[in-house]
PDB file of C-alpha atoms in Angstrom:
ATOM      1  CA  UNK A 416     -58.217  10.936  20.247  1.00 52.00           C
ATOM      2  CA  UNK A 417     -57.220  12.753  17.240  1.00 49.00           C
ATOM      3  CA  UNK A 418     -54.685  14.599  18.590  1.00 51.00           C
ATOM      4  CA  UNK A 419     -53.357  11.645  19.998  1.00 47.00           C
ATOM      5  CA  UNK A 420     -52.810   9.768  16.697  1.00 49.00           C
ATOM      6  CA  UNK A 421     -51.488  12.806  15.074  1.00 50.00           C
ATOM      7  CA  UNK A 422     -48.663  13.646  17.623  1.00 46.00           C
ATOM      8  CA  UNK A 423     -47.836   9.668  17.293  1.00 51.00           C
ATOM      9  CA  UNK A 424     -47.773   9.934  13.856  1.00 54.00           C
ATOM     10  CA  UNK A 425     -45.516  13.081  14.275  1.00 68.00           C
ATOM     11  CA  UNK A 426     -43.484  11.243  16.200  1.00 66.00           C
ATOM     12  CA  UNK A 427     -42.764   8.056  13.660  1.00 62.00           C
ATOM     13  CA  UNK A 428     -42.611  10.490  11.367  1.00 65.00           C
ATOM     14  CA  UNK A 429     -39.525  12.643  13.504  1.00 64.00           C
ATOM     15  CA  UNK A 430     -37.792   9.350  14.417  1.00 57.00           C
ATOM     16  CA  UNK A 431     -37.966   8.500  10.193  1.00 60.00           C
ATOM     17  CA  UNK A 432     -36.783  11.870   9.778  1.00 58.00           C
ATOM     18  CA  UNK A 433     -33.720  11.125  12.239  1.00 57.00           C
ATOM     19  CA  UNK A 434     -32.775   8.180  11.166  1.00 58.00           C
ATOM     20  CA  UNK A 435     -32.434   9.333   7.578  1.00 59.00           C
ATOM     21  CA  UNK A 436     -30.372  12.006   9.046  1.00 60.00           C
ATOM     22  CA  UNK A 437     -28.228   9.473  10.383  1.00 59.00           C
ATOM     23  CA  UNK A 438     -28.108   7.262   7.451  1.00 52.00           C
ATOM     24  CA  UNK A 439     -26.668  10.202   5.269  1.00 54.00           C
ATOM     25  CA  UNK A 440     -24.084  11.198   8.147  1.00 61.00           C
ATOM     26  CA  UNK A 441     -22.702   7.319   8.202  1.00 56.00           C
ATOM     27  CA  UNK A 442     -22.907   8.099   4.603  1.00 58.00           C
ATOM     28  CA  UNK A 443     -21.044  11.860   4.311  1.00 62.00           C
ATOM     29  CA  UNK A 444     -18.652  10.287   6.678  1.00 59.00           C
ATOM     30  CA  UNK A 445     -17.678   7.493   4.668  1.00 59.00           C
ATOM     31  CA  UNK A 446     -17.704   9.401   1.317  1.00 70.00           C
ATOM     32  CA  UNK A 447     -15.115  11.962   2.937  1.00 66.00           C
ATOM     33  CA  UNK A 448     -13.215   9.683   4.747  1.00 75.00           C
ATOM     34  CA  UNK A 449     -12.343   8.226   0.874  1.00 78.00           C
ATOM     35  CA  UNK A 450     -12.214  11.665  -0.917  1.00 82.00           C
ATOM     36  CA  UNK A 451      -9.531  12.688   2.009  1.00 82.00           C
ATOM     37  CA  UNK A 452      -7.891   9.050   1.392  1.00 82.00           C
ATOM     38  CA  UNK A 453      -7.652   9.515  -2.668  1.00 86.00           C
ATOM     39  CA  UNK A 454      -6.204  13.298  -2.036  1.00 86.00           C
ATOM     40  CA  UNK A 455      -3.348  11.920   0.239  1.00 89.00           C
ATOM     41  CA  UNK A 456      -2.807   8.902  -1.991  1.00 90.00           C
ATOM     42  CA  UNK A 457      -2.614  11.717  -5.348  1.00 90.00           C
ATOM     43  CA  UNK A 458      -0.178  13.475  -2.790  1.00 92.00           C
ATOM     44  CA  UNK A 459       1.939  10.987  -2.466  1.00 92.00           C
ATOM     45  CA  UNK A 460       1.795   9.753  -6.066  1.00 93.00           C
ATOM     46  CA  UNK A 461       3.063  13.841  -6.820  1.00 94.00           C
ATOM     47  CA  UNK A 462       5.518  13.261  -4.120  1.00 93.00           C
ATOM     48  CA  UNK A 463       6.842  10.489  -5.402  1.00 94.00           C
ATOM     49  CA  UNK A 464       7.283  11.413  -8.693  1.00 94.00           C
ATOM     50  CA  UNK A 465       8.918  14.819  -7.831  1.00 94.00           C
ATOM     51  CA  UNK A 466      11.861  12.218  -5.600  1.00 94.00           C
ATOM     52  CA  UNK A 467      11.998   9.965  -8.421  1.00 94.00           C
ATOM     53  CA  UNK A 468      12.843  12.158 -11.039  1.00 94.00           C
ATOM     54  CA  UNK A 469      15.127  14.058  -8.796  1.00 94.00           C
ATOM     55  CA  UNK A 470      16.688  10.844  -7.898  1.00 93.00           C
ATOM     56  CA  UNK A 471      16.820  10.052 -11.819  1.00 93.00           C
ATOM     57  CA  UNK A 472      18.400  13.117 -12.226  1.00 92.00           C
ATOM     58  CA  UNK A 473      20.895  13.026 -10.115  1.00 91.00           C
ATOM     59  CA  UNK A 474      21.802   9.167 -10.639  1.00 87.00           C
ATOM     60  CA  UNK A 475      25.110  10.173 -13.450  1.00 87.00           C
ATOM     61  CA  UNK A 476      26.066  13.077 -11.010  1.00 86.00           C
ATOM     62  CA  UNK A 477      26.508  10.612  -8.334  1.00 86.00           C
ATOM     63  CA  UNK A 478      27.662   7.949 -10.448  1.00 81.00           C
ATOM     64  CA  UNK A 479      30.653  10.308 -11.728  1.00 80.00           C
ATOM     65  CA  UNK A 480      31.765  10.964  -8.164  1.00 79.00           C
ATOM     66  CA  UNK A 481      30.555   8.461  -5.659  1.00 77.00           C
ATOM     67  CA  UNK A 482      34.029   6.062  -4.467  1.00 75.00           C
ATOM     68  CA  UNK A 483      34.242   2.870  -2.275  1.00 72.00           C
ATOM     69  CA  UNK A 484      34.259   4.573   0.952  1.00 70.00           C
ATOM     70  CA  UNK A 485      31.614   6.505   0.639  1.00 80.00           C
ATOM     71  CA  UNK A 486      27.693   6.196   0.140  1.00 87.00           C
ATOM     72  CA  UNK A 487      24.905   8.533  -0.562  1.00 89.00           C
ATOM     73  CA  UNK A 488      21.543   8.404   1.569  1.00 90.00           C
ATOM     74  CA  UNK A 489      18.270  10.210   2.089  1.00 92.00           C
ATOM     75  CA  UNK A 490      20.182  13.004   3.233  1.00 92.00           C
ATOM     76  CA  UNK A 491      20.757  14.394  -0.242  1.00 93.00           C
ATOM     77  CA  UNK A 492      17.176  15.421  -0.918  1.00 94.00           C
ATOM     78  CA  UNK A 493      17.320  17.894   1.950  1.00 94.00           C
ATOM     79  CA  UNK A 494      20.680  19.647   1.932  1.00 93.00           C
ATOM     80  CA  UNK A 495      19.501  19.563  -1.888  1.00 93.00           C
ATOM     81  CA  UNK A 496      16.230  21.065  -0.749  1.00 95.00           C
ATOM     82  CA  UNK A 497      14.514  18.624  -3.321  1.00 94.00           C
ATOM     83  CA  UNK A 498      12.040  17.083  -0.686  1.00 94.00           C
ATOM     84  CA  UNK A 499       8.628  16.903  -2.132  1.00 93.00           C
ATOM     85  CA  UNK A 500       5.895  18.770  -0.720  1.00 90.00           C
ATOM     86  CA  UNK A 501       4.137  15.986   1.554  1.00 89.00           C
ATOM     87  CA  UNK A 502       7.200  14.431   2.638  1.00 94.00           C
ATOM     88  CA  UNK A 503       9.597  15.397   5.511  1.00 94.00           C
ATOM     89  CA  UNK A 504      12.855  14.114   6.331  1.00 94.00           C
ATOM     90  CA  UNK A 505      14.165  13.500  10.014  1.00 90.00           C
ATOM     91  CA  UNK A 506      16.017  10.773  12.140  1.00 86.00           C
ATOM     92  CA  UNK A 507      17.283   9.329   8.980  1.00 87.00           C
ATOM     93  CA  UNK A 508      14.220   8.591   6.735  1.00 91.00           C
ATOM     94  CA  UNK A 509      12.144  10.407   4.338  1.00 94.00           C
ATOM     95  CA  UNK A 510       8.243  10.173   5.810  1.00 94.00           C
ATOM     96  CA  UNK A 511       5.635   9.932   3.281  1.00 92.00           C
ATOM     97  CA  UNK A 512       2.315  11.674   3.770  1.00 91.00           C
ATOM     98  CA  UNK A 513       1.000   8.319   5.696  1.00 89.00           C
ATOM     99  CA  UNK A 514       4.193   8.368   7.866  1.00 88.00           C
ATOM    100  CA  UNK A 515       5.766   5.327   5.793  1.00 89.00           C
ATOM    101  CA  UNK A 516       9.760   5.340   5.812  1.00 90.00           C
ATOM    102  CA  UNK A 517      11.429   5.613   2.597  1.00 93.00           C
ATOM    103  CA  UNK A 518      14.702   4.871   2.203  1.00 94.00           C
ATOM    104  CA  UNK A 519      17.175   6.065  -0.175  1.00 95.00           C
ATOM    105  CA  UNK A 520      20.789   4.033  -1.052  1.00 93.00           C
ATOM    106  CA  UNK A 521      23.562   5.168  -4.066  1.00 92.00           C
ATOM    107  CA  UNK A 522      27.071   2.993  -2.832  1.00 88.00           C
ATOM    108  CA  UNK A 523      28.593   0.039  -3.417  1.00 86.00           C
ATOM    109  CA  UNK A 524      27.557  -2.945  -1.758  1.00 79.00           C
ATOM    110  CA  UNK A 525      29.772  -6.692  -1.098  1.00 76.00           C
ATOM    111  CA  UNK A 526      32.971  -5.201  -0.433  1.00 71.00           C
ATOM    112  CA  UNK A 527      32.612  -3.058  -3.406  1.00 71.00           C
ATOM    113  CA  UNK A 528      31.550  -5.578  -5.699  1.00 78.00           C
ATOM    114  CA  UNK A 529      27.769  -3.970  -6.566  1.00 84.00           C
ATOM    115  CA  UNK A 530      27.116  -0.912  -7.316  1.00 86.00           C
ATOM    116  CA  UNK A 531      23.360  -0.411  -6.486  1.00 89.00           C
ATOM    117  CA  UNK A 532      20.752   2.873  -6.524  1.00 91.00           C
ATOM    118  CA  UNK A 533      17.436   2.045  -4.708  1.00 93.00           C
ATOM    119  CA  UNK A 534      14.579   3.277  -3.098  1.00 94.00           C
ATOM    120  CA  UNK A 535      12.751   0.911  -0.732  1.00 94.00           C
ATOM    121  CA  UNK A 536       9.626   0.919   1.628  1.00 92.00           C
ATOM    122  CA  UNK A 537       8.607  -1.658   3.996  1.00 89.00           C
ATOM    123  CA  UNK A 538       4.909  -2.854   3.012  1.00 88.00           C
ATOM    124  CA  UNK A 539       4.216  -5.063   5.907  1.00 85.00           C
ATOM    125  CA  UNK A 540       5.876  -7.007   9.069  1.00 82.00           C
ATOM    126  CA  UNK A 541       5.345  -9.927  11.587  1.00 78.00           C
ATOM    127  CA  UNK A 542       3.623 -12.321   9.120  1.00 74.00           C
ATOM    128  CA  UNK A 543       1.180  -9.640   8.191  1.00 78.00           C
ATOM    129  CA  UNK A 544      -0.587  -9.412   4.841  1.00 79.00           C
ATOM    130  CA  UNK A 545       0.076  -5.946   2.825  1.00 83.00           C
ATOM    131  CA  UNK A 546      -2.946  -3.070   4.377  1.00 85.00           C
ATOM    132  CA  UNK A 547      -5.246  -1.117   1.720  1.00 84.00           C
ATOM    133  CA  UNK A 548      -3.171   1.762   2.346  1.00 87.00           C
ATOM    134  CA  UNK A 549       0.142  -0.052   1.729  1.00 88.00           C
ATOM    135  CA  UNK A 550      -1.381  -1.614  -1.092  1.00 89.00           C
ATOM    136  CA  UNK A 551      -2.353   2.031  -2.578  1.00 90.00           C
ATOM    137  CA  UNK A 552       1.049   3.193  -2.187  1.00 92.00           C
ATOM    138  CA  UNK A 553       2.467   0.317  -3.563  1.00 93.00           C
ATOM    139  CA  UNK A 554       0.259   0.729  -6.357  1.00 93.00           C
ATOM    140  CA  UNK A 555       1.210   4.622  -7.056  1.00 93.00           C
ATOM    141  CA  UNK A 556       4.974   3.592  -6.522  1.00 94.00           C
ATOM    142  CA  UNK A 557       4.869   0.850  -9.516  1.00 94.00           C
ATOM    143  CA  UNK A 558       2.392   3.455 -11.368  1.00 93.00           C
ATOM    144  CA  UNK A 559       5.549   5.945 -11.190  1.00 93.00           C
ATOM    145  CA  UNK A 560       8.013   3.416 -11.879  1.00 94.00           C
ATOM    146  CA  UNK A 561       6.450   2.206 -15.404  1.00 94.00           C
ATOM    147  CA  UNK A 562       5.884   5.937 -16.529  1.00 94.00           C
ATOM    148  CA  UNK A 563       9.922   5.776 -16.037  1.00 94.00           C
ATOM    149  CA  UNK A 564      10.645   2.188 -16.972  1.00 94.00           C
ATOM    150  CA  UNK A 565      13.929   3.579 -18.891  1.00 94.00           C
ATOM    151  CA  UNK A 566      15.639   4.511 -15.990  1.00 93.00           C
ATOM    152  CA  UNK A 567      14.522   1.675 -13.719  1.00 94.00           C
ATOM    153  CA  UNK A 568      16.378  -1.302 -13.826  1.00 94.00           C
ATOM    154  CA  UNK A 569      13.941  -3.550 -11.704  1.00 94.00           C
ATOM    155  CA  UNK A 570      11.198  -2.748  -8.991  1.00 94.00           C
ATOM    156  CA  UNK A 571      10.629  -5.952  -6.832  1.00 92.00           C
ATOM    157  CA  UNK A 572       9.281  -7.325  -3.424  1.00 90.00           C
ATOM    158  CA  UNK A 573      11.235  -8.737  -1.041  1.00 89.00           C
ATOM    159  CA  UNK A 574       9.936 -11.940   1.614  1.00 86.00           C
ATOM    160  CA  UNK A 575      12.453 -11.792   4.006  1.00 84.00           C
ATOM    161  CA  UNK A 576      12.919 -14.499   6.409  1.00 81.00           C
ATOM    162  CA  UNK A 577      16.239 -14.365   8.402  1.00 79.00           C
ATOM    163  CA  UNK A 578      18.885 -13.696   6.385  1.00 82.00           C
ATOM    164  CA  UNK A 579      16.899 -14.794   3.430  1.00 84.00           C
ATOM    165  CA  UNK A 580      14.183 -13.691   1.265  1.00 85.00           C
ATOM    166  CA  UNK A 581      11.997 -14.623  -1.628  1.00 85.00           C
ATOM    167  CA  UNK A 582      11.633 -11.989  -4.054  1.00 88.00           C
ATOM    168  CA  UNK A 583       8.501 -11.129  -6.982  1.00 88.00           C
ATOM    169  CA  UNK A 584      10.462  -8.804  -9.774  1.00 91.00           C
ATOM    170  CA  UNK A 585       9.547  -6.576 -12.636  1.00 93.00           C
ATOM    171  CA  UNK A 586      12.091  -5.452 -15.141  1.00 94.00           C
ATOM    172  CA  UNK A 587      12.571  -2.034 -16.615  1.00 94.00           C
ATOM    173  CA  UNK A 588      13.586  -1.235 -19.738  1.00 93.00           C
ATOM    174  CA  UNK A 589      17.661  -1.576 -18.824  1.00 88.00           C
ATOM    175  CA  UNK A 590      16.986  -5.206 -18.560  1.00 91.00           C
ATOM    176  CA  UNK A 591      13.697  -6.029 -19.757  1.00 91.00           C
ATOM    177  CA  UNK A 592      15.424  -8.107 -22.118  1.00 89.00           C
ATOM    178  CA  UNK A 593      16.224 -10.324 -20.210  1.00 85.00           C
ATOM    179  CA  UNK A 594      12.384 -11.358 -19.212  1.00 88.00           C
ATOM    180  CA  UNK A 595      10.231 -10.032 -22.130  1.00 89.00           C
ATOM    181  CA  UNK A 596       7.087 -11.260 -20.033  1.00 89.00           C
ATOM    182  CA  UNK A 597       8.101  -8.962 -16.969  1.00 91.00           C
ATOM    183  CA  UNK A 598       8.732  -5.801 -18.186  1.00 94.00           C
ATOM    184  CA  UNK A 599       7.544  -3.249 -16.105  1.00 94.00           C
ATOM    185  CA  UNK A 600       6.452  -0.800 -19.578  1.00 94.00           C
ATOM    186  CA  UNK A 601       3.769  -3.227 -20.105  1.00 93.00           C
ATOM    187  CA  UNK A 602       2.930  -4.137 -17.200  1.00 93.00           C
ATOM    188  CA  UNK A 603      -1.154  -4.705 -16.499  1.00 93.00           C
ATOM    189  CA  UNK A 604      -3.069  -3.422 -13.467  1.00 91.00           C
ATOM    190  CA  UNK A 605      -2.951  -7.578 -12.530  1.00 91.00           C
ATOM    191  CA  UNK A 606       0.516  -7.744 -13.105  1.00 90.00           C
ATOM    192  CA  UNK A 607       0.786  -4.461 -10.851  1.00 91.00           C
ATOM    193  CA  UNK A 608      -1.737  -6.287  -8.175  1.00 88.00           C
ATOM    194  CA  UNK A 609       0.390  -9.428  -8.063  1.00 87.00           C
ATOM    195  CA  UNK A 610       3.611  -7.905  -7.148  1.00 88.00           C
ATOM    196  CA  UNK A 611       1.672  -5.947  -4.474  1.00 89.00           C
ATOM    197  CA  UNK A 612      -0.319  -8.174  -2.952  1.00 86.00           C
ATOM    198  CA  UNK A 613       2.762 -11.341  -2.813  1.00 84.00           C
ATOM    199  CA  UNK A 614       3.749  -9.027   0.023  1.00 82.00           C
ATOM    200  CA  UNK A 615       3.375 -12.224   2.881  1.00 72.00           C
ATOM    201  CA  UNK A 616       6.127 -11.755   5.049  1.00 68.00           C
ATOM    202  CA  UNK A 617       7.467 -13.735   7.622  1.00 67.00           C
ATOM    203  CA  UNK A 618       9.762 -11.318   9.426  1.00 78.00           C
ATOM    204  CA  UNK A 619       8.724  -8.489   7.071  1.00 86.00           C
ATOM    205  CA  UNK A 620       8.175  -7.833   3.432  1.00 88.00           C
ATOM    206  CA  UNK A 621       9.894  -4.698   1.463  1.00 90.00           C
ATOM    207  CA  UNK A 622       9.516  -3.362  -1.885  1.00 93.00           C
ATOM    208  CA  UNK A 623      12.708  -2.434  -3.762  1.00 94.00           C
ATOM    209  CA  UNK A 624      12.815   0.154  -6.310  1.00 94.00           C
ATOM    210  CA  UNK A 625      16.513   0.217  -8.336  1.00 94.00           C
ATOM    211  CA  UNK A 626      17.254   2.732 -10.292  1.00 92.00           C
ATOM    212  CA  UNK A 627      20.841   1.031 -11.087  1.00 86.00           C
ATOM    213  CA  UNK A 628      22.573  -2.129 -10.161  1.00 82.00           C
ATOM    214  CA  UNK A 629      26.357  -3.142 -11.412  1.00 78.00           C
ATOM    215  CA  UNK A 630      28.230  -6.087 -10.903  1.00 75.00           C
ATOM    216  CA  UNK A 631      31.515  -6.056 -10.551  1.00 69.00           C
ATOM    217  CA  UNK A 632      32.344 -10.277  -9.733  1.00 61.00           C
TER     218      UNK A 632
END
């Protein structure tokens, strides 16, 4: 009868023992599933930067040279060999570590009547709200944009609808001026949060990230 009891106790005892096991495993799976999430999202923060400032850089080369007939697009960064580490160009699009599309735009615009320098992403589609991950990289992209705010002349997202859209702006320090209580510089982390998360598109939602923008009307 003893030996009985024992070996059930032994055996309560192995299935505790198990299920611990498989508490911590949920557990060490979760944990690295977010320490492999916050090293791609620093990844693509260093990316980012690195295109940025290249882009910053070259923005008075291109400005100096670029005419009417002619535009300037993600192209540049790889017969430049400036792509970041992390991010690969092909088919016409820089690809982020998560596999977004960036896009990259120095030309004029309405028969020649703008002159605009942008990056832009697209955040989320169909009537979707924005994802975590979008959100994160949203995040990191305005996060880069303020530590630059005087070479950005807005960052903003775009509702489109048709031929239309709806747009939530920030404004760096080439026209913060104009709306003291949206300058990107000062921005908060709920300032950063609201232009994120007012991605609800109805055909798809973008965010635009200008590094210059003249009118010529």
């Amino acid at each position: 009868m003893r030996k009985v009891c024992e070996l059930g106790r032994s055996m309560v005892e192995m299935l505790g023992v198990l299920a611990i096991i498989g508490v911590l495993s949920v557990g060490g799976i979760a944990g690295y599933s977010k320490a492999m999430r916050k090293h791609k999202l620093n990844k693509f923060s260093d990316g980012f930067n690195q295109l940025l400032n290249e882009a910053i850089r070259l923005n008075p080369i291109l400005e100096s040279s670029i005419s009417m007939s002619k535009s300037i697009n993600e192209s540049i960064f790889e017969t430049l060999n400036l792509m970041p580490e992390g991010m690969t160009y092909k088919a016409d699009y820089i690809y982020d570590i998560f596999n977004n599309q960036l896009n990259y735009y120095y030309g004029y615009h309405n028969e020649g009547r703008t002159l605009e320098n942008y990056f832009s992403i697209t955040l989320s589609t169909d009537g979707n709200r924005i994802t975590q991950e979008k959100s994160e990289v949203c995040h990191m992209i305005l996060l880069a944009a303020k530590e630059n705010s005087e070479n950005i002349e807005t960052i903003q997202t775009r509702n489109i609808i048709g031929t239309s859209y709806t747009s939530t702006t920030l404004y760096g320090d080439k026209r913060c001026a104009q709306r003291p209580d949206l300058c990107l510089k000062s921005a908060t982390i709920d300032d950063i949060d609201n232009i994120c998360y007012s991605c609800l598109s109805e055909d798809s939602c973008r965010l635009f990230l200008y590094l210059s923008y003249k009118s010529f009307w």
